[in-house]
XYZ file of C-alpha atoms in Angstrom:
371
model
C 32.456 8.472 2.153
C 31.053 10.388 5.201
C 27.216 8.614 4.712
C 24.018 9.815 7.454
C 22.094 6.484 8.536
C 18.759 7.377 9.345
C 16.204 4.405 8.881
C 12.593 3.627 9.960
C 12.026 0.273 11.172
C 10.539 -2.412 8.629
C 7.163 -2.860 10.380
C 6.712 -6.304 11.503
C 10.143 -7.401 11.556
C 12.728 -4.201 12.123
C 12.619 -1.778 15.142
C 14.090 1.326 13.165
C 17.679 1.110 15.389
C 17.746 -2.306 14.408
C 17.499 -2.020 11.037
C 20.099 1.405 11.712
C 23.150 -1.278 13.485
C 22.522 -3.732 10.507
C 22.864 -0.807 7.664
C 25.571 1.013 9.626
C 28.077 -2.324 10.685
C 27.428 -3.195 6.504
C 29.016 -0.046 5.597
C 31.497 1.058 8.617
C 33.261 -3.015 7.363
C 33.957 -1.065 3.841
C 35.049 1.617 5.081
C 32.519 4.397 5.137
C 31.575 7.034 8.144
C 28.428 6.590 9.259
C 26.364 8.880 11.186
C 22.868 7.503 12.419
C 19.849 8.805 12.897
C 17.177 6.541 13.890
C 13.884 7.159 13.370
C 10.909 7.170 16.315
C 8.062 8.026 15.761
C 6.938 8.670 19.527
C 6.087 5.420 20.494
C 8.136 2.855 22.641
C 11.950 2.678 21.899
C 11.381 6.806 21.173
C 13.765 7.687 24.243
C 16.792 5.307 22.899
C 15.971 6.636 19.581
C 16.497 9.718 20.260
C 19.574 9.695 22.742
C 21.711 7.765 20.101
C 20.667 10.204 17.039
C 20.996 13.253 18.997
C 23.831 12.219 22.082
C 22.788 12.333 25.611
C 21.882 11.051 29.515
C 18.859 8.881 30.472
C 16.683 9.543 33.912
C 15.489 6.463 35.605
C 11.505 8.183 36.934
C 9.928 5.805 39.600
C 6.125 7.102 38.873
C 3.387 5.849 39.129
C 2.064 2.529 35.774
C -1.357 2.277 34.363
C -3.204 1.267 36.553
C -1.658 2.785 39.992
C 1.272 0.771 40.450
C 5.008 1.637 40.340
C 6.782 1.125 37.209
C 10.530 2.248 35.921
C 10.172 5.462 33.159
C 13.747 6.778 31.636
C 13.374 9.912 30.241
C 16.283 11.104 28.360
C 18.485 14.583 28.511
C 19.961 16.423 25.714
C 22.995 18.137 25.350
C 21.342 21.219 25.219
C 18.985 20.298 27.993
C 15.105 19.221 26.182
C 14.098 16.499 28.243
C 12.651 13.552 25.815
C 8.974 11.583 27.601
C 7.891 8.003 25.532
C 3.900 8.633 27.116
C 4.987 4.378 26.746
C 7.502 4.020 29.473
C 4.680 5.283 32.321
C 1.498 4.360 30.524
C 1.943 1.953 27.353
C 0.667 -1.907 26.407
C 3.159 -3.607 27.319
C 2.874 -2.583 31.144
C -0.873 -3.920 31.015
C 0.129 -7.536 29.381
C -3.239 -9.252 28.423
C -4.953 -6.976 30.760
C -6.737 -4.717 29.070
C -9.151 -1.922 31.040
C -8.440 1.210 28.328
C -11.908 2.555 30.865
C -8.867 2.187 33.507
C -6.018 3.107 32.512
C -4.145 6.838 33.736
C -1.837 8.820 32.211
C -0.468 10.438 35.688
C 2.813 8.567 35.553
C 3.732 10.839 32.594
C 2.557 13.924 34.610
C 5.184 12.536 37.031
C 7.334 12.924 34.805
C 6.828 16.021 33.101
C 7.095 17.225 36.440
C 10.208 15.727 36.935
C 12.087 17.364 33.651
C 11.021 20.333 34.512
C 12.466 20.696 38.402
C 15.560 18.570 36.813
C 15.721 22.177 34.582
C 14.627 21.076 31.607
C 12.513 24.253 29.455
C 11.419 21.646 27.011
C 10.203 18.673 26.901
C 9.574 16.713 23.669
C 6.486 13.722 24.304
C 6.281 10.655 22.041
C 2.622 9.607 22.060
C 2.831 6.304 20.897
C 1.711 2.923 22.395
C -0.829 3.768 25.036
C -3.255 1.562 27.352
C -5.133 4.879 28.109
C -8.400 7.093 27.123
C -8.341 9.626 29.534
C -7.456 12.273 27.035
C -4.830 13.293 29.095
C -6.078 14.092 32.452
C -4.643 12.199 34.289
C -1.316 13.223 33.377
C -2.620 17.108 34.067
C -3.164 16.112 37.163
C -0.234 15.042 38.738
C 0.916 17.895 37.491
C -1.121 20.883 38.894
C -4.819 20.641 36.867
C -7.845 19.887 39.243
C -10.529 18.247 38.259
C -13.821 19.276 40.002
C -17.303 17.085 40.105
C -20.847 17.979 40.047
C -20.645 18.003 44.566
C -16.708 20.135 43.842
C -15.092 17.592 44.291
C -11.586 17.014 43.134
C -11.177 13.117 41.285
C -8.063 12.179 39.493
C -10.207 10.882 36.196
C -9.688 7.501 33.917
C -11.204 6.830 30.608
C -14.748 5.702 32.715
C -14.956 8.470 34.670
C -14.475 11.520 32.253
C -18.253 12.246 32.092
C -18.464 12.727 35.566
C -16.107 16.177 35.585
C -17.622 19.625 35.656
C -15.034 21.785 36.235
C -11.218 22.223 35.462
C -9.385 24.483 36.589
C -5.805 24.820 35.857
C -4.551 27.788 38.387
C -2.663 25.068 40.048
C -1.233 23.887 37.397
C 2.938 23.797 38.125
C 4.548 27.158 36.987
C 8.214 25.599 35.680
C 5.648 23.846 33.604
C 3.298 26.492 32.467
C 6.476 27.996 30.949
C 8.001 24.900 28.724
C 8.339 24.720 25.118
C 5.847 20.998 25.057
C 5.478 19.357 21.775
C 4.162 16.503 21.270
C 5.417 13.485 18.673
C 2.288 12.761 16.916
C 2.208 10.669 13.670
C -1.496 10.117 13.760
C -3.962 12.884 12.728
C -6.974 11.061 14.059
C -9.443 13.348 15.533
C -10.378 13.325 19.354
C -13.775 11.838 18.803
C -16.097 9.902 16.133
C -15.912 7.096 14.462
C -11.744 8.125 13.434
C -11.304 9.258 17.544
C -9.544 7.755 19.725
C -11.466 5.800 21.272
C -13.452 3.982 17.694
C -9.594 2.912 16.567
C -7.718 2.501 19.383
C -10.095 1.692 21.681
C -9.793 -2.054 20.327
C -6.433 -2.759 20.634
C -6.622 -1.218 24.346
C -9.704 -4.242 25.332
C -12.679 -1.691 24.549
C -15.843 -3.598 23.039
C -17.479 -1.939 21.117
C -19.978 -0.952 24.793
C -16.789 0.401 26.191
C -16.200 1.992 22.805
C -19.148 3.895 22.544
C -19.612 4.954 26.358
C -15.251 5.964 26.155
C -15.514 8.365 22.927
C -19.135 9.645 25.062
C -16.480 10.604 28.168
C -13.389 12.218 25.715
C -16.211 14.257 23.913
C -17.761 15.541 27.083
C -14.295 16.623 28.209
C -13.844 18.137 24.960
C -16.787 20.055 26.104
C -16.182 21.388 29.413
C -12.150 22.522 28.282
C -14.610 24.358 24.956
C -16.312 26.233 27.845
C -13.276 26.521 31.014
C -10.588 26.705 28.614
C -11.870 28.157 25.498
C -9.713 25.611 23.899
C -11.641 23.476 21.311
C -9.853 20.487 20.757
C -13.073 17.558 20.000
C -11.654 17.700 15.867
C -7.844 19.098 15.908
C -5.189 16.979 13.967
C -3.764 14.650 15.923
C -5.969 14.928 19.458
C -7.041 11.670 19.057
C -3.053 10.246 19.519
C -2.741 7.946 22.287
C -6.170 7.773 23.867
C -6.980 11.652 23.669
C -3.090 12.978 25.052
C -3.395 14.544 22.025
C -6.001 16.994 22.817
C -5.247 17.053 27.106
C -1.780 18.378 26.228
C -1.920 20.720 24.624
C -5.730 21.655 26.217
C -4.045 21.169 29.651
C 0.039 22.363 29.019
C -0.163 24.512 26.049
C 1.648 21.725 23.736
C 2.396 22.048 20.095
C 1.606 18.661 17.599
C 4.071 18.316 15.675
C 5.256 15.460 13.265
C 7.686 13.212 14.447
C 9.635 12.890 11.836
C 10.334 16.687 12.091
C 11.196 16.465 15.848
C 13.551 13.053 15.262
C 15.462 15.914 12.471
C 15.372 18.733 14.003
C 16.751 17.628 17.821
C 19.351 15.449 15.755
C 20.409 19.120 13.616
C 20.194 17.116 10.445
C 20.739 19.388 7.997
C 23.943 20.714 9.314
C 24.802 16.829 9.470
C 23.782 17.106 5.778
C 26.079 20.009 5.279
C 29.535 17.600 5.885
C 27.459 14.342 4.170
C 28.262 11.956 1.163
C 25.182 10.149 1.412
C 22.312 8.883 2.257
C 20.875 5.911 3.243
C 17.252 5.091 4.551
C 15.070 2.400 4.511
C 11.139 0.846 5.365
C 9.816 -1.805 5.008
C 7.671 -0.914 2.289
C 8.776 1.304 -0.371
C 5.373 2.762 -2.179
C 3.979 6.297 -3.364
C 2.461 6.980 0.495
C 6.131 6.778 1.289
C 6.746 9.895 -0.956
C 4.055 11.827 1.067
C 5.362 13.642 3.858
C 6.214 10.235 5.739
C 9.896 9.323 7.195
C 11.172 9.284 4.148
C 9.463 12.047 2.479
C 10.266 14.429 5.363
C 14.109 13.833 5.029
C 14.926 13.105 0.978
C 13.087 16.576 0.523
C 16.302 18.287 2.620
C 18.623 16.092 1.492
C 17.895 16.585 -2.192
C 17.681 20.802 -1.227
C 21.151 20.662 0.426
C 22.402 18.122 -2.506
C 23.440 15.172 -0.399
C 21.610 11.889 -2.925
C 20.089 9.286 -1.232
C 20.010 5.478 -1.335
C 16.925 3.574 -0.207
C 17.156 0.031 1.202
C 13.234 -1.902 1.589
C 11.096 -4.999 2.163
C 9.102 -4.104 -1.111
C 9.965 -1.463 -3.297
C 6.555 -0.841 -5.328
C 6.406 -1.247 -9.585
C 6.529 2.169 -11.043
C 8.176 4.793 -8.322
C 11.471 6.001 -10.036
C 9.705 8.729 -11.788
C 8.366 9.931 -8.640
C 11.262 8.892 -6.207
C 14.220 10.638 -8.573
C 11.916 13.461 -8.813
C 13.178 14.067 -5.151
C 16.549 13.328 -5.468
C 16.500 9.255 -4.765
C 19.844 8.068 -5.930
C 18.462 4.409 -5.490
C 15.335 1.971 -4.094
C 16.221 -2.143 -4.037
C 14.158 -4.232 -2.902
C 15.937 -6.187 -0.272
C 13.511 -9.101 -0.767
C 14.908 -11.809 -3.490
C 12.162 -12.580 -5.771
C 9.859 -14.955 -5.643
C 9.626 -15.154 -1.495
C 6.493 -14.822 0.418
C 5.645 -12.474 2.544
C 5.841 -14.460 5.768
C 9.679 -15.648 5.288
C 10.505 -12.362 3.991
C 9.844 -10.527 7.382
C 11.001 -13.738 9.472
C 14.379 -13.294 7.699
C 14.409 -9.216 7.122
C 17.773 -8.478 8.969
C 19.337 -11.821 6.737
C 18.256 -9.574 3.864
C 18.931 -6.378 5.109
C 22.829 -7.025 5.707
C 23.144 -8.260 2.396
C 21.496 -5.557 0.611
C 24.320 -3.600 2.660
C 26.551 -5.221 2.193
C 26.351 -4.745 -1.556
C 25.257 -0.237 -1.158
C 28.276 -0.333 1.017
C 30.157 -2.170 -2.042
C 28.548 0.266 -4.043
C 28.881 3.382 -2.605
C 33.093 3.480 -1.997
């Protein structure tokens, strides 16, 4: 059989790439032909996953890291020339370790990668938003691309989260022309607005080292940025769904570079040519940590299964757990089977620790079933 493997991650246990590898190995052992499409959500691992799904080559950019140090950031170039940039490569939490200072981190290096992409000839760019250490509203990236931020005295500076309040005027006339012409898509799987209780600072600030006092200042800074953008550029981003992604990078990409915010799963499936792959497929195997009603409300499995159903290709789910009573709902969506990989009675901590073992056993059983 020809099978497409398109899993999400098992949060806290296995990445989508690991899940893909385990399932693929078991299917191939039983003689199945496999096409892998690991899901990338925009965070760490997005470039690697997209290259595996669509093909292409990696590029290494030496750019500015979160605190001004130089870092190696990997950029993907897909077969058609589309560039894939992962914000976490230049401005991610893994780069700062325990030294988390959201108010001082910059996305400048992300802008340098954007410039590298267009200078190499890419006129379509996908930017993965996730795992950021920053809260600068994308101002650092914009500054690297030629956008000027001026204070009340007319002095130019590169804003970070703690200095957004100093912005008096934004000048986009110096934006790199190739970037102005490029089609930029941000992979965004959160719908948080830029400011407020559900915004970038309050929801994601704590994981970036911000205490309550710092969060309030960061939120006020983003609100000020939104006001300046509204006045100088005529763009409304403060309440835009997804604007708060990656410390406000969603808002910045929209306001300064004219980007569009899209669901990560939609971008991945389109980039991989999923609907074309379905034309010759006998089955789709997917999975995630917990398969429940939320899985059928626009998340990864829903987006993938809806396309498979339209093509008449059955879907099989392997999950850490499967919610009770879900069968009528998932059957309606075209999902043929849903198997919990965790044996009954296994505590959650043990189930997560042994997820690779349990997934391997369940994938082996499914591979035999599909023969």
